[in-house]
Every structure is written in structure tokens, then in C-alpha cells.
Amino acid sequence: MIKEKARAKINLFLDVLGKRLDNFHDLEMVMVSLKLHDTLHFSKRDDEKIVIHSEKKITENDKDNLVYKMARHMMDTYALNAGVDVHIEKRIPIAGGLAGGSADAAATLRGMNRLFKLDLSLDKLAEIGVSYGADIPFCVHNRLCIARGKGEELFFLKRNLKIPVLLITPAIEVSTKKVYGHVDMECIKKVKITNMTNAIYNKNYELLIQELYNALEPVSFDLFPEIKTLKDELSAYKPDGLLMSGSGPTMVVFDKDVHRLKEIADKYRETHTVHLTKTL
């Protein structure tokens, strides 16, 4: 049996540069992996079936699950003569803006690679994954980086941040496609990524907090007022920083004082999905 960790990710910086001819948007982001992760277990089957086990229902039909699609791609592309059982221990909130599905897909690429001894590089696995999801290449590598294009052009930053963060996910479904569909480029604030990257390279926590930015916040707040309400409530606790992850709905609370984060977590534990973790 092979085991792989599928790590959640957050954006420290997310800017929308413009709309592309393929109807996606050109983005500029700083992305970092978290200690929070799903765990996927892979084992071979005697037949050629792909069987997914999970306590939580991820998709209505297993064939729509990115895990299934990745496993099927690997089996078809490399003519594997065995099936695979995949057991998913799901911890990352589903549709929470934390790339949980992409993380599981990336873990499946790595897991199939190891299980069947294909000896493919991470770059090759990322190349396979990008046609299924723009976040998959990042999740294959799990390294702090600047991401451009749809999110598939990765420029790694040689730093470990290890910042405590609290994730608070309200029980609402946010469609990433819907959020990007409502982006008005005339309303996007122009923010330079260089201040954030300087903060990272100089290990300047205060500047990093000051430069937290997500251009999608106003769009998601307008479409899903519950997310703005959550941020306003959290602001009252005066943490070091607050930022929506991806297209939402998860709010990320930054504070060097873990005890403060625990206190905030206790306030929301009964009504929201709460995870106290840290960046890698």
C-alpha cells in the first residue's frame, strides 16, 4: 500500500490581470501549502477497476471525482494491467477555496506513479495534471511559489514560512466559475506582487501581513454576503491579518499568537468548519 498526503493551499496574494481568449483569467498569485491535508491510500487490484472509498461524499458519481480521472488517465496512458483501490481520509473542507480536489488529484498522480513504479518526474506529473485543473501543478509540488497564467506557471520561492493560520469555512457552496464570471476588470485594484515577495525573502512578517491581497474578495462578498459578514465579525478580534482563500468561502485568520487563534476557533467551532494549522 502507498500513502500520499494531499495538502491544502491558500493564496497570500491573488491578482486578476485580465481575461484570456480561452475564457479563463490571467492570474498572478503567491501560493503556499498547509500542514492540513487529506490522506490517500493506494493499493493494487487484480481486476482493472478504480474503486474509491471515502467516508465523505465528494462527488455524486465517482467518475466525476478528480481522483478517478487521474487514476484513469494513468492507467490508460501507461497501459497499466491492474486496477487500484483508493481510500480517501478527507479533512480539507470540500469546495472551501483550499484546493482540496486539486490536492487529492495531485496526490493520486504521485501515488499511482509510486504504486506502479513509473518513475515520472514531478514536472511530468504536473504537466499531466494541468489539463484537469489549474491548481494541480502547484499541488503536485507543494512548494511556496509565485503562480502565473491560469495558475500553472510556477516560480518557486526558497523559503519556509511556518505561519500559524486559522481556517474558518462557512456552510455555503461557492462556485469558482460563478465568481470569475462576475469579475469586472475595471473594478480590480492594481497591486504589485513585489511587496509580498520582498516580505517573504526578507522574512518580514509585518510586511507580509500588510500585503495580503485577494482581488476576488469584493466579487465573492457581493455574490455571497455571508463571507463578508464573517470577515467583519473576525475583524472585531483584531488578528494580525485576514484574507479569503481563493474564490471562498474560507476565511484565513493570521496571528503569531496561537492561543488567540484557538480562542477565535472556539467561538466558531459549532457553526463553521474550523481548522487550526500552519503554512509550510
Tab-separated table of N, CA and C in Angstrom, residues 6-15 28-37 92-93 96-100 102-103 135 138-139 142-147 151 154 157 161-169 196 200 205 208-209 212-214 216-217 241-255 261 275-280:
chain	number	residue	atom	x	y	z
A	6	ALA	N	-2.290	14.851	0.750
A	6	ALA	CA	-2.821	15.839	-0.191
A	6	ALA	C	-3.024	17.132	0.603
A	7	ARG	N	-2.109	18.076	0.429
A	7	ARG	CA	-2.099	19.267	1.285
A	7	ARG	C	-3.004	20.376	0.761
A	8	ALA	N	-3.713	21.003	1.687
A	8	ALA	CA	-4.498	22.194	1.354
A	8	ALA	C	-3.544	23.332	1.015
A	9	LYS	N	-4.043	24.318	0.294
A	9	LYS	CA	-3.227	25.501	-0.010
A	9	LYS	C	-4.068	26.756	0.170
A	10	ILE	N	-3.366	27.850	0.418
A	10	ILE	CA	-4.009	29.165	0.468
A	10	ILE	C	-3.212	30.122	-0.418
A	11	ASN	N	-3.862	31.210	-0.792
A	11	ASN	CA	-3.198	32.290	-1.511
A	11	ASN	C	-2.858	33.390	-0.505
A	12	LEU	N	-1.618	33.830	-0.525
A	12	LEU	CA	-1.246	35.015	0.245
A	12	LEU	C	-1.493	36.270	-0.587
A	13	PHE	N	-1.508	36.065	-1.895
A	13	PHE	CA	-1.704	37.160	-2.844
A	13	PHE	C	-2.394	36.578	-4.067
A	14	LEU	N	-3.468	37.235	-4.513
A	14	LEU	CA	-4.170	36.773	-5.714
A	14	LEU	C	-4.650	37.994	-6.482
A	15	ASP	N	-4.070	38.202	-7.657
A	15	ASP	CA	-4.452	39.327	-8.509
A	15	ASP	C	-4.968	38.790	-9.838
A	28	GLU	N	-1.997	36.306	-11.116
A	28	GLU	CA	-0.675	36.392	-10.501
A	28	GLU	C	-0.889	36.153	-9.010
A	29	MET	N	-0.252	35.108	-8.500
A	29	MET	CA	-0.555	34.674	-7.135
A	29	MET	C	0.721	34.287	-6.396
A	30	VAL	N	0.648	34.361	-5.079
A	30	VAL	CA	1.620	33.688	-4.215
A	30	VAL	C	0.838	32.620	-3.465
A	31	MET	N	1.258	31.358	-3.645
A	31	MET	CA	0.535	30.236	-3.056
A	31	MET	C	1.457	29.461	-2.110
A	32	VAL	N	0.862	28.967	-1.029
A	32	VAL	CA	1.632	28.217	-0.042
A	32	VAL	C	0.795	27.036	0.448
A	33	SER	N	1.464	25.916	0.667
A	33	SER	CA	0.790	24.716	1.181
A	33	SER	C	0.650	24.796	2.694
A	34	LEU	N	-0.299	24.024	3.208
A	34	LEU	CA	-0.565	23.983	4.648
A	34	LEU	C	-0.278	22.590	5.216
A	35	LYS	N	-0.115	22.539	6.517
A	35	LYS	CA	0.027	21.230	7.167
A	35	LYS	C	-1.275	20.442	7.072
A	36	LEU	N	-2.418	21.136	7.041
A	36	LEU	CA	-3.712	20.468	6.880
A	36	LEU	C	-3.707	19.666	5.593
A	37	HIS	N	-4.102	18.403	5.679
A	37	HIS	CA	-4.065	17.553	4.489
A	37	HIS	C	-5.099	16.431	4.557
A	92	ILE	N	-9.749	18.253	4.401
A	92	ILE	CA	-9.876	19.576	3.786
A	92	ILE	C	-11.346	19.828	3.442
A	93	PRO	N	-11.922	20.949	3.848
A	93	PRO	CA	-13.325	21.235	3.510
A	93	PRO	C	-13.558	21.184	2.002
A	96	GLY	N	-14.076	24.594	-0.439
A	96	GLY	CA	-13.783	25.647	0.531
A	96	GLY	C	-12.799	26.691	0.051
A	97	GLY	N	-12.348	26.580	-1.217
A	97	GLY	CA	-11.350	27.520	-1.712
A	97	GLY	C	-9.950	27.176	-1.259
A	98	LEU	N	-9.754	25.896	-0.877
A	98	LEU	CA	-8.462	25.442	-0.353
A	98	LEU	C	-7.806	24.403	-1.251
A	99	ALA	N	-8.335	24.252	-2.461
A	99	ALA	CA	-7.783	23.326	-3.471
A	99	ALA	C	-7.798	21.875	-3.007
A	100	GLY	N	-8.811	21.501	-2.242
A	100	GLY	CA	-8.886	20.123	-1.761
A	100	GLY	C	-8.984	19.103	-2.879
A	102	SER	N	-8.021	19.500	-6.046
A	102	SER	CA	-6.754	19.508	-6.779
A	102	SER	C	-5.663	18.798	-5.993
A	103	ALA	N	-5.667	18.979	-4.672
A	103	ALA	CA	-4.676	18.302	-3.826
A	103	ALA	C	-4.841	16.787	-3.906
A	135	ASP	N	-4.868	24.329	-10.479
A	135	ASP	CA	-4.177	24.239	-9.192
A	135	ASP	C	-3.393	22.938	-9.031
A	138	PHE	N	0.581	23.053	-8.872
A	138	PHE	CA	1.076	23.513	-7.574
A	138	PHE	C	0.959	22.410	-6.528
A	139	CYS	N	-0.173	21.721	-6.520
A	139	CYS	CA	-0.405	20.689	-5.507
A	139	CYS	C	0.489	19.468	-5.705
A	142	ASN	N	3.770	21.213	-4.048
A	142	ASN	CA	3.610	21.666	-2.656
A	142	ASN	C	4.768	22.544	-2.189
A	143	ARG	N	5.136	23.516	-3.004
A	143	ARG	CA	6.226	24.424	-2.635
A	143	ARG	C	5.768	25.862	-2.798
A	144	LEU	N	6.140	26.692	-1.836
A	144	LEU	CA	5.828	28.118	-1.886
A	144	LEU	C	6.251	28.684	-3.237
A	145	CYS	N	5.347	29.386	-3.890
A	145	CYS	CA	5.693	29.857	-5.231
A	145	CYS	C	4.867	31.064	-5.652
A	146	ILE	N	5.367	31.726	-6.711
A	146	ILE	CA	4.565	32.651	-7.492
A	146	ILE	C	3.942	31.822	-8.605
A	147	ALA	N	2.662	32.001	-8.844
A	147	ALA	CA	1.972	31.281	-9.919
A	147	ALA	C	1.375	32.304	-10.882
A	151	GLY	N	-2.522	29.688	-13.403
A	151	GLY	CA	-2.023	29.180	-12.130
A	151	GLY	C	-1.031	28.059	-12.329
A	154	LEU	N	4.693	28.104	-12.570
A	154	LEU	CA	5.163	28.158	-11.192
A	154	LEU	C	6.614	28.631	-11.109
A	157	LEU	N	9.758	29.768	-4.623
A	157	LEU	CA	10.451	30.666	-3.699
A	157	LEU	C	11.085	29.808	-2.605
A	161	LEU	N	7.755	29.368	5.507
A	161	LEU	CA	7.137	30.445	6.284
A	161	LEU	C	6.751	30.001	7.700
A	162	LYS	N	6.076	28.848	7.791
A	162	LYS	CA	5.646	28.307	9.092
A	162	LYS	C	4.874	29.340	9.910
A	163	ILE	N	3.841	29.882	9.278
A	163	ILE	CA	2.978	30.873	9.927
A	163	ILE	C	1.710	30.184	10.432
A	164	PRO	N	1.337	30.369	11.697
A	164	PRO	CA	0.075	29.794	12.176
A	164	PRO	C	-1.116	30.452	11.481
A	165	VAL	N	-2.073	29.648	11.067
A	165	VAL	CA	-3.286	30.187	10.451
A	165	VAL	C	-4.501	29.410	10.954
A	166	LEU	N	-5.601	30.115	11.046
A	166	LEU	CA	-6.884	29.513	11.389
A	166	LEU	C	-7.785	29.597	10.173
A	167	LEU	N	-8.330	28.465	9.765
A	167	LEU	CA	-9.250	28.413	8.625
A	167	LEU	C	-10.671	28.294	9.151
A	168	ILE	N	-11.539	29.186	8.720
A	168	ILE	CA	-12.947	29.141	9.125
A	168	ILE	C	-13.798	29.096	7.862
A	169	THR	N	-14.513	27.990	7.686
A	169	THR	CA	-15.278	27.761	6.464
A	169	THR	C	-16.769	27.738	6.778
A	196	MET	N	4.931	41.710	-1.636
A	196	MET	CA	4.724	40.424	-0.970
A	196	MET	C	5.967	39.539	-1.091
A	200	ILE	N	8.488	38.029	1.850
A	200	ILE	CA	8.833	36.613	2.008
A	200	ILE	C	10.349	36.431	2.046
A	205	TYR	N	7.481	39.524	8.577
A	205	TYR	CA	6.104	39.095	8.845
A	205	TYR	C	5.131	40.263	8.773
A	208	LEU	N	4.459	41.177	5.226
A	208	LEU	CA	3.665	40.109	4.605
A	208	LEU	C	2.184	40.283	4.957
A	209	ILE	N	1.904	40.518	6.216
A	209	ILE	CA	0.517	40.712	6.659
A	209	ILE	C	-0.087	41.942	5.982
A	212	LEU	N	-1.154	41.164	2.265
A	212	LEU	CA	-2.149	40.141	1.944
A	212	LEU	C	-3.194	40.738	1.004
A	213	TYR	N	-3.494	40.016	-0.086
A	213	TYR	CA	-4.401	40.601	-1.072
A	213	TYR	C	-5.103	39.509	-1.873
A	214	ASN	N	-6.396	39.687	-2.050
A	214	ASN	CA	-7.189	38.787	-2.885
A	214	ASN	C	-8.187	39.627	-3.685
A	216	LEU	N	-10.386	38.766	-5.604
A	216	LEU	CA	-11.718	38.166	-5.726
A	216	LEU	C	-12.626	38.464	-4.526
A	217	GLU	N	-12.059	39.015	-3.466
A	217	GLU	CA	-12.880	39.263	-2.269
A	217	GLU	C	-14.125	40.109	-2.573
A	241	GLY	N	-3.934	39.431	10.655
A	241	GLY	CA	-4.399	39.574	9.277
A	241	GLY	C	-5.570	38.673	8.964
A	242	LEU	N	-6.320	39.035	7.925
A	242	LEU	CA	-7.485	38.271	7.469
A	242	LEU	C	-7.495	38.262	5.957
A	243	LEU	N	-7.791	37.111	5.359
A	243	LEU	CA	-7.872	37.038	3.905
A	243	LEU	C	-8.752	35.863	3.495
A	244	MET	N	-9.591	36.086	2.494
A	244	MET	CA	-10.360	34.985	1.915
A	244	MET	C	-9.421	34.133	1.075
A	245	SER	N	-9.593	32.829	1.133
A	245	SER	CA	-8.764	31.930	0.332
A	245	SER	C	-9.422	31.653	-1.015
A	246	GLY	N	-8.687	31.854	-2.098
A	246	GLY	CA	-9.209	31.580	-3.435
A	246	GLY	C	-10.479	32.364	-3.706
A	247	SER	N	-11.488	31.653	-4.234
A	247	SER	CA	-12.782	32.289	-4.504
A	247	SER	C	-13.730	32.149	-3.317
A	248	GLY	N	-13.211	31.623	-2.192
A	248	GLY	CA	-14.010	31.469	-0.987
A	248	GLY	C	-14.639	30.092	-0.897
A	249	PRO	N	-15.383	29.864	0.200
A	249	PRO	CA	-15.766	30.816	1.242
A	249	PRO	C	-14.849	30.863	2.467
A	250	THR	N	-13.772	30.070	2.494
A	250	THR	CA	-12.937	30.010	3.692
A	250	THR	C	-12.243	31.335	3.961
A	251	MET	N	-12.307	31.788	5.204
A	251	MET	CA	-11.528	32.937	5.657
A	251	MET	C	-10.309	32.422	6.402
A	252	VAL	N	-9.162	33.029	6.109
A	252	VAL	CA	-7.908	32.651	6.747
A	252	VAL	C	-7.548	33.733	7.760
A	253	VAL	N	-7.360	33.323	9.013
A	253	VAL	CA	-7.019	34.245	10.095
A	253	VAL	C	-5.538	34.055	10.424
A	254	PHE	N	-4.770	35.136	10.355
A	254	PHE	CA	-3.331	35.097	10.629
A	254	PHE	C	-3.061	35.723	11.986
A	255	ASP	N	-2.302	35.040	12.826
A	255	ASP	CA	-1.860	35.626	14.085
A	255	ASP	C	-0.707	34.799	14.631
A	261	LEU	N	-5.640	32.443	18.272
A	261	LEU	CA	-6.317	31.698	17.200
A	261	LEU	C	-7.217	30.611	17.788
A	275	HIS	N	-10.296	24.802	11.260
A	275	HIS	CA	-9.017	24.079	11.275
A	275	HIS	C	-7.915	25.045	11.704
A	276	LEU	N	-7.196	24.694	12.761
A	276	LEU	CA	-6.025	25.436	13.173
A	276	LEU	C	-4.803	24.704	12.621
A	277	THR	N	-4.033	25.378	11.783
A	277	THR	CA	-2.919	24.718	11.105
A	277	THR	C	-1.802	25.746	10.918
A	278	LYS	N	-0.848	25.445	10.046
A	278	LYS	CA	0.202	26.413	9.733
A	278	LYS	C	0.684	26.210	8.310
A	279	THR	N	1.307	27.245	7.758
A	279	THR	CA	1.855	27.136	6.419
A	279	THR	C	3.156	26.334	6.478
A	280	LEU	N	3.558	25.779	5.341
A	280	LEU	CA	4.841	25.077	5.270
A	280	LEU	C	5.964	26.080	4.980
